[in-house]
Coordinates of N, CA and C in Angstrom, one line a residue:
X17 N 0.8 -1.2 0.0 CA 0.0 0.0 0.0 C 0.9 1.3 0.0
X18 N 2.0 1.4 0.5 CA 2.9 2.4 0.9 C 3.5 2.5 -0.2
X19 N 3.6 1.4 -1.3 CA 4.7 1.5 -2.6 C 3.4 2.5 -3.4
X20 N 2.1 1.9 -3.3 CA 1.2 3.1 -4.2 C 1.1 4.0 -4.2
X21 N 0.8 4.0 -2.4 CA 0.8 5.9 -2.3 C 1.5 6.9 -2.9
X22 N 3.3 6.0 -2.9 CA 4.6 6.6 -3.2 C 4.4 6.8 -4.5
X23 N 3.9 5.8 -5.3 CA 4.3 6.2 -6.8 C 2.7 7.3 -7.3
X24 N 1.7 7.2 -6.4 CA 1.1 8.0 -6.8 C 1.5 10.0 -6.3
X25 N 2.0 9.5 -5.4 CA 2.6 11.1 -4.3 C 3.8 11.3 -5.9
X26 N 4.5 10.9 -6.6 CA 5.4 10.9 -7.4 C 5.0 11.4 -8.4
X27 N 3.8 10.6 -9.0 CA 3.2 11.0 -10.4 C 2.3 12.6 -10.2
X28 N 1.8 13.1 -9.0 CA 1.1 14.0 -9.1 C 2.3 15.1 -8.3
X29 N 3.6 14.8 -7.9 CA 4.7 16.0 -8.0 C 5.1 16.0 -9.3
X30 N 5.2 15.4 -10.7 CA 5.8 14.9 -11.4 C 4.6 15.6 -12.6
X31 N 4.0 15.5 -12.4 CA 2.8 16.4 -13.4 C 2.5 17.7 -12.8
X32 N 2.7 18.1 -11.6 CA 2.3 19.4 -10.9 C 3.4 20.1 -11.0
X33 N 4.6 19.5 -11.7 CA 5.7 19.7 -12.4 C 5.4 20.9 -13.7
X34 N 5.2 19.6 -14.2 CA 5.0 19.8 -15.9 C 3.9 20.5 -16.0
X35 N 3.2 21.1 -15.2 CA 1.9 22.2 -15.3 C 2.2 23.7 -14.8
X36 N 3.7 23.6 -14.4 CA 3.4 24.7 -13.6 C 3.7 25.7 -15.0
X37 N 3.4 26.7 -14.4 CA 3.7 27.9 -15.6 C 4.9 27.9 -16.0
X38 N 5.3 28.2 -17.2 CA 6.5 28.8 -17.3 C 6.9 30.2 -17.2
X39 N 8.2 30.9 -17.1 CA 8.6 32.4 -16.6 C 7.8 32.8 -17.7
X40 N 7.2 33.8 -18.1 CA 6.7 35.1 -19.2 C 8.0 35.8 -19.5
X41 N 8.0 35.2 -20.9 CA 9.1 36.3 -21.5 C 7.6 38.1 -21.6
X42 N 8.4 38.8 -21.7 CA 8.0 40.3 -21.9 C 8.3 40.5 -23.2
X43 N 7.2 40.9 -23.7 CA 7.0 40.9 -25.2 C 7.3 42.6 -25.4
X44 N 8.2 43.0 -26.4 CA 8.5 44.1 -26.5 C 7.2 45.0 -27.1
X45 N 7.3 46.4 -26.8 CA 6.3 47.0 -27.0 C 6.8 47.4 -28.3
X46 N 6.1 48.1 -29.7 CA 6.1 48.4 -30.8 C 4.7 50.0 -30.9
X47 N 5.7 50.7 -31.2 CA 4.9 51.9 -31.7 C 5.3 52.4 -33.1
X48 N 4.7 53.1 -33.9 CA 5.0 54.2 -34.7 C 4.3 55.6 -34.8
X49 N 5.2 56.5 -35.6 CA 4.7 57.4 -35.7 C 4.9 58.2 -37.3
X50 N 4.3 58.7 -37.7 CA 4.7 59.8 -39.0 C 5.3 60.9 -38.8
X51 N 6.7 60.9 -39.2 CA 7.3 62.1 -38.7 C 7.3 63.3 -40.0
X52 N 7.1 63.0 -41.3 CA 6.8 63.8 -42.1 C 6.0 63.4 -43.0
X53 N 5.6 63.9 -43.6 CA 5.5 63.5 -45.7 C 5.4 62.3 -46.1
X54 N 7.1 61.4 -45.7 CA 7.9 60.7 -46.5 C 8.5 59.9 -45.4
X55 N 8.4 60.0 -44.2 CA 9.2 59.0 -43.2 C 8.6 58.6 -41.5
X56 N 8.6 57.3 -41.5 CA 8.0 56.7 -40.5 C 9.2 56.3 -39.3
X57 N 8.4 56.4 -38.2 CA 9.6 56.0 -37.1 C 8.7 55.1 -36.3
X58 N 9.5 53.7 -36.4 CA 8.9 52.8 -35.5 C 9.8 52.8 -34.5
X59 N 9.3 53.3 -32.8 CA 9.7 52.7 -31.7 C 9.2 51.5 -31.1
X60 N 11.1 51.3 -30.5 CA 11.0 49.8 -29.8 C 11.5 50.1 -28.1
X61 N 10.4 49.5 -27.3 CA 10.6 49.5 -25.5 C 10.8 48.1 -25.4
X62 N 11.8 47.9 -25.1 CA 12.7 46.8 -24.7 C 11.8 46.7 -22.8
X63 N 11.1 45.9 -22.8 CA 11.0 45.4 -21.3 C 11.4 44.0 -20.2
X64 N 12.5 43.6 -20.8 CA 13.1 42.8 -20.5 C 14.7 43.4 -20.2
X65 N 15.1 42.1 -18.9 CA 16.4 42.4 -18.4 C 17.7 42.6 -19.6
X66 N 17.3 41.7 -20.7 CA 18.7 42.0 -21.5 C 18.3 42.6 -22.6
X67 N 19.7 43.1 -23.5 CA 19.4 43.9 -24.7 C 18.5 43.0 -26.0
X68 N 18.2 43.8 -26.4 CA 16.9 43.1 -27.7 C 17.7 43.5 -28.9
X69 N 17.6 42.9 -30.0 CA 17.6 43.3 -31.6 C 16.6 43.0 -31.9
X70 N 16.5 44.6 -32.8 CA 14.8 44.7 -33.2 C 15.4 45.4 -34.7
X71 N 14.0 44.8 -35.5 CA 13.9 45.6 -36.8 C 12.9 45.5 -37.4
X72 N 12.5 46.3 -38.7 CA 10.8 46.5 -38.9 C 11.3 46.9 -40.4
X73 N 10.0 46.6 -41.0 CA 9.5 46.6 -42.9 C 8.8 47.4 -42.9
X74 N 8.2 48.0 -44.1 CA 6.9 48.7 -44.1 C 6.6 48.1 -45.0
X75 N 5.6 48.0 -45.2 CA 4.4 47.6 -46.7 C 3.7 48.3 -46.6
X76 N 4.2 49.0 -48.3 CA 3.1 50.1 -49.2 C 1.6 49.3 -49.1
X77 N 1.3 50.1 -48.8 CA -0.1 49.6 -48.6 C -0.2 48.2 -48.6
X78 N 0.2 47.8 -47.8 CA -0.1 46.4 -46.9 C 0.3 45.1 -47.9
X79 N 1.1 45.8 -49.0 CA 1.4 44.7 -50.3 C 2.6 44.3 -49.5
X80 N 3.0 43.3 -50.7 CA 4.6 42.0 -50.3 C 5.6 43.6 -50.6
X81 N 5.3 44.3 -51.6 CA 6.5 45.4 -51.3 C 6.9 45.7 -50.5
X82 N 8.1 46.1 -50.0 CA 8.1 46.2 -48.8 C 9.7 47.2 -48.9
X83 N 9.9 48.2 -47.8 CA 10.9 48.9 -47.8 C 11.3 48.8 -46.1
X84 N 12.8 48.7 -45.7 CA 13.5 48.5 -44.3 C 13.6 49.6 -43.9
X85 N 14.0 49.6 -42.1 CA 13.7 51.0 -41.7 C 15.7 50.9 -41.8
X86 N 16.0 52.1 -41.1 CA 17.1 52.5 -41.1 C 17.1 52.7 -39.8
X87 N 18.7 51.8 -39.4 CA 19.5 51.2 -39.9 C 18.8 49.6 -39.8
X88 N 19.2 48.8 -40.6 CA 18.0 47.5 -40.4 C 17.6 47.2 -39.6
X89 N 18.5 47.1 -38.2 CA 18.5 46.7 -36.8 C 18.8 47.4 -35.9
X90 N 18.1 47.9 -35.1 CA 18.6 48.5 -33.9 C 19.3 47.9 -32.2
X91 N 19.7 48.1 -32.0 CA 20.0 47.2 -30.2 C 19.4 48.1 -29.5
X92 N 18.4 47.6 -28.5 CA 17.3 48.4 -27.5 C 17.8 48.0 -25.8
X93 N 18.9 48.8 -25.3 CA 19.1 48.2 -23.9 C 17.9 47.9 -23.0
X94 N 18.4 47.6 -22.7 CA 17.3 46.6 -21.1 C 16.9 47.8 -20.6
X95 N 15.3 47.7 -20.4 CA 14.1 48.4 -19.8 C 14.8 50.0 -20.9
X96 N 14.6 50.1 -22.3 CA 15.1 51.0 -22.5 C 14.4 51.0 -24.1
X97 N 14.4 52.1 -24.6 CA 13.6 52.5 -25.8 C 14.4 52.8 -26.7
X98 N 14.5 52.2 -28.1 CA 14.9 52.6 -29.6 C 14.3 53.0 -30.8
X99 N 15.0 54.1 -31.7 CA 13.9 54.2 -32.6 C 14.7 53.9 -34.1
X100 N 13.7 53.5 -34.8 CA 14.3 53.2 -36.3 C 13.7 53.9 -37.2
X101 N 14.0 54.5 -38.2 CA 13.3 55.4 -39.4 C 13.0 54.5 -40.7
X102 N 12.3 54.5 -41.1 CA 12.0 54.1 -42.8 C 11.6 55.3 -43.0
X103 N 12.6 55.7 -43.8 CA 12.8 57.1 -45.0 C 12.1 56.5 -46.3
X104 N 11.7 57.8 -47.5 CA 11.4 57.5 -48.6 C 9.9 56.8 -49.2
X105 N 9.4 57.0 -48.2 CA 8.2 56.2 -48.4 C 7.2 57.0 -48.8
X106 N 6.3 56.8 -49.5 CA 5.2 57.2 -50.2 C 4.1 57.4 -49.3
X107 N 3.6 58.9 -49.2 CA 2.5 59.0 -48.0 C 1.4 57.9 -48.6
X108 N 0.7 57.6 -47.4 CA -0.4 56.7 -47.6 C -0.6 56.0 -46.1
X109 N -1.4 54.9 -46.6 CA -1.6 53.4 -45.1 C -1.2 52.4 -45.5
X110 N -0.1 52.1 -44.8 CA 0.7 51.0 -44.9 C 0.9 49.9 -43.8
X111 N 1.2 49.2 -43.6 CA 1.3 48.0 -42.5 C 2.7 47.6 -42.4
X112 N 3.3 47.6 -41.1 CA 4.8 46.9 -40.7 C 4.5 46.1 -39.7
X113 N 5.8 45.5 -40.5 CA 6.2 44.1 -39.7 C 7.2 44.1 -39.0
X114 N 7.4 43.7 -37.8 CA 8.7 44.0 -37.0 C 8.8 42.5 -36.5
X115 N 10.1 42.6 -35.6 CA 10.9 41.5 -34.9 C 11.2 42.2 -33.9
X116 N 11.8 41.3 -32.8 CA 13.0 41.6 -31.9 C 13.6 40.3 -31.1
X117 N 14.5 40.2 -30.7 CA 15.3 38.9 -30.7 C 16.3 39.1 -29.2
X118 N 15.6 38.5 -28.2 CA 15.5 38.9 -26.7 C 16.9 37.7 -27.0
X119 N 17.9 37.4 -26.5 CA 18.8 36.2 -25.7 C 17.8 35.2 -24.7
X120 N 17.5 34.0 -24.8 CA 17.0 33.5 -24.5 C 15.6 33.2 -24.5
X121 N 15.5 33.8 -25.0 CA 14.2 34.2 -25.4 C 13.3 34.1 -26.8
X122 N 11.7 33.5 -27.2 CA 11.5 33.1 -28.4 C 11.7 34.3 -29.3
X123 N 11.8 34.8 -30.5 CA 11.7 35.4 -31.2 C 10.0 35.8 -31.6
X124 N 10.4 37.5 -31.0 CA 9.1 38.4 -31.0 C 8.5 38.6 -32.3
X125 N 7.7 38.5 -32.8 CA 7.6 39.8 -33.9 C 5.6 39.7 -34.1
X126 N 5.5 40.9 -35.1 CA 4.3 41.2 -35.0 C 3.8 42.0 -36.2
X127 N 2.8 42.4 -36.6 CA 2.3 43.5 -37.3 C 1.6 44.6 -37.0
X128 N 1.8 45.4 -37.5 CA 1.3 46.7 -37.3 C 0.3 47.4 -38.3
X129 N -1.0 47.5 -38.3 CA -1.4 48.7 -39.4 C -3.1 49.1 -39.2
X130 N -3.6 49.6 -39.5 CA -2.9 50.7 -40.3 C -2.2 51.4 -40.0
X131 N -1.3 51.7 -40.7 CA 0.0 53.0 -39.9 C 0.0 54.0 -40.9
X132 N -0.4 55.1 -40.8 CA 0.1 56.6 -41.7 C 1.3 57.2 -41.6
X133 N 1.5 57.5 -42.9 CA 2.4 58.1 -43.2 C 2.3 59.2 -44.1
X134 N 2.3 60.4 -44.0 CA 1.6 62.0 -44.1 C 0.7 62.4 -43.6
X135 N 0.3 63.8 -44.1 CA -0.8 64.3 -43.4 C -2.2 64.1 -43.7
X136 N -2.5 63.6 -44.7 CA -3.9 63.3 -45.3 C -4.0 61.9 -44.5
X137 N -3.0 60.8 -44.7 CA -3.0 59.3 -44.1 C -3.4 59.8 -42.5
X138 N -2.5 60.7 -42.3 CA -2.9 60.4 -40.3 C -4.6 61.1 -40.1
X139 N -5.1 61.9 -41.3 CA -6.8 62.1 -40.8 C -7.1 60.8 -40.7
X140 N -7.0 60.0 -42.0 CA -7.7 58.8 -42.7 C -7.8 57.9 -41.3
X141 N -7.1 57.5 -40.9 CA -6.5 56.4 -39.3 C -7.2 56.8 -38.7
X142 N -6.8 58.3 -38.1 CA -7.1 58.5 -36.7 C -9.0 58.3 -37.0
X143 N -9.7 59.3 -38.4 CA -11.0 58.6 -38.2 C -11.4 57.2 -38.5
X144 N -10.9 56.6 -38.7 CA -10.7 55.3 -39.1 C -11.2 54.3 -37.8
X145 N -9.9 54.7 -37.1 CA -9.7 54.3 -35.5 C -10.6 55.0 -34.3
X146 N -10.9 56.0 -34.5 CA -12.4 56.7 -33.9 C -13.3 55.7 -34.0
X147 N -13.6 55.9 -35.2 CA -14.7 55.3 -35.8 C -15.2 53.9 -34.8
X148 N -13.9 52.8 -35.2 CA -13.7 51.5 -34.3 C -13.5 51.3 -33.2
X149 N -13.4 52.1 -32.4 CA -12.6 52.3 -31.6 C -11.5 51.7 -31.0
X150 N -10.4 52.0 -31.6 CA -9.2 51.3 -31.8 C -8.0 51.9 -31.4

């Protein structure tokens, strides 16, 4: 009776194991903004203990085209914010794709859009995003 108990006291430390949560990596935060006409700046807040490499695409209007920000990759220190530019871009609503690549950690990435870029694009959004409330 005492060998049962044992192997049952075993199997339910032994699964109570394998259930417990794992740590939460911190998923980096991703913003952008229109800073003119012609160029987008996506920031990256690194909220994790080590440094991150991050970098981001745009897509003209949410097509496979796609243009990189500058400089491709940025390094975002720990608990700490970076920004990257995509120059040259055609005002409009476009969609980006970003990454960031924590050490130890899975490989982040995400989409973004609609995102404006000029001044006619950011009315479009913002009532866009009114509208939805988004």
């Amino acid at each position: 009776m005492r060998r049962i108990r044992a192997a049952v006291t075993a199997l339910a430390a032994g699964s109570a194991l394998l259930a417990a949560p794992a740590v939460a990596s911190a998923a980096p935060i991703v913003e952008t903004t229109s800073l003119n006409e012609t160029t987008l700046e996506i920031r990256y807040t690194n909220t994790s203990s080590s440094p991150a490499t991050c970098g981001g695409l745009l897509h003209f209007f949410g097509s496979p085209l796609s243009w990189f920000g500058l400089p491709p990759a940025v390094i975002v220190p720990p608990n700490s914010t970076a920004t990257q530019q995509v120059p040259y871009v055609i005002g409009g609503v476009h969609t980006v794709s970003w990454w960031c690549e924590v050490p130890g950690e899975p490989l982040h990435s995400g989409r973004l859009g609609p995102v404006a870029v000029g001044g006619l694009a950011d009315v479009l959004v913002d009532g866009f995003n009114q509208a939805t409330g988004s």
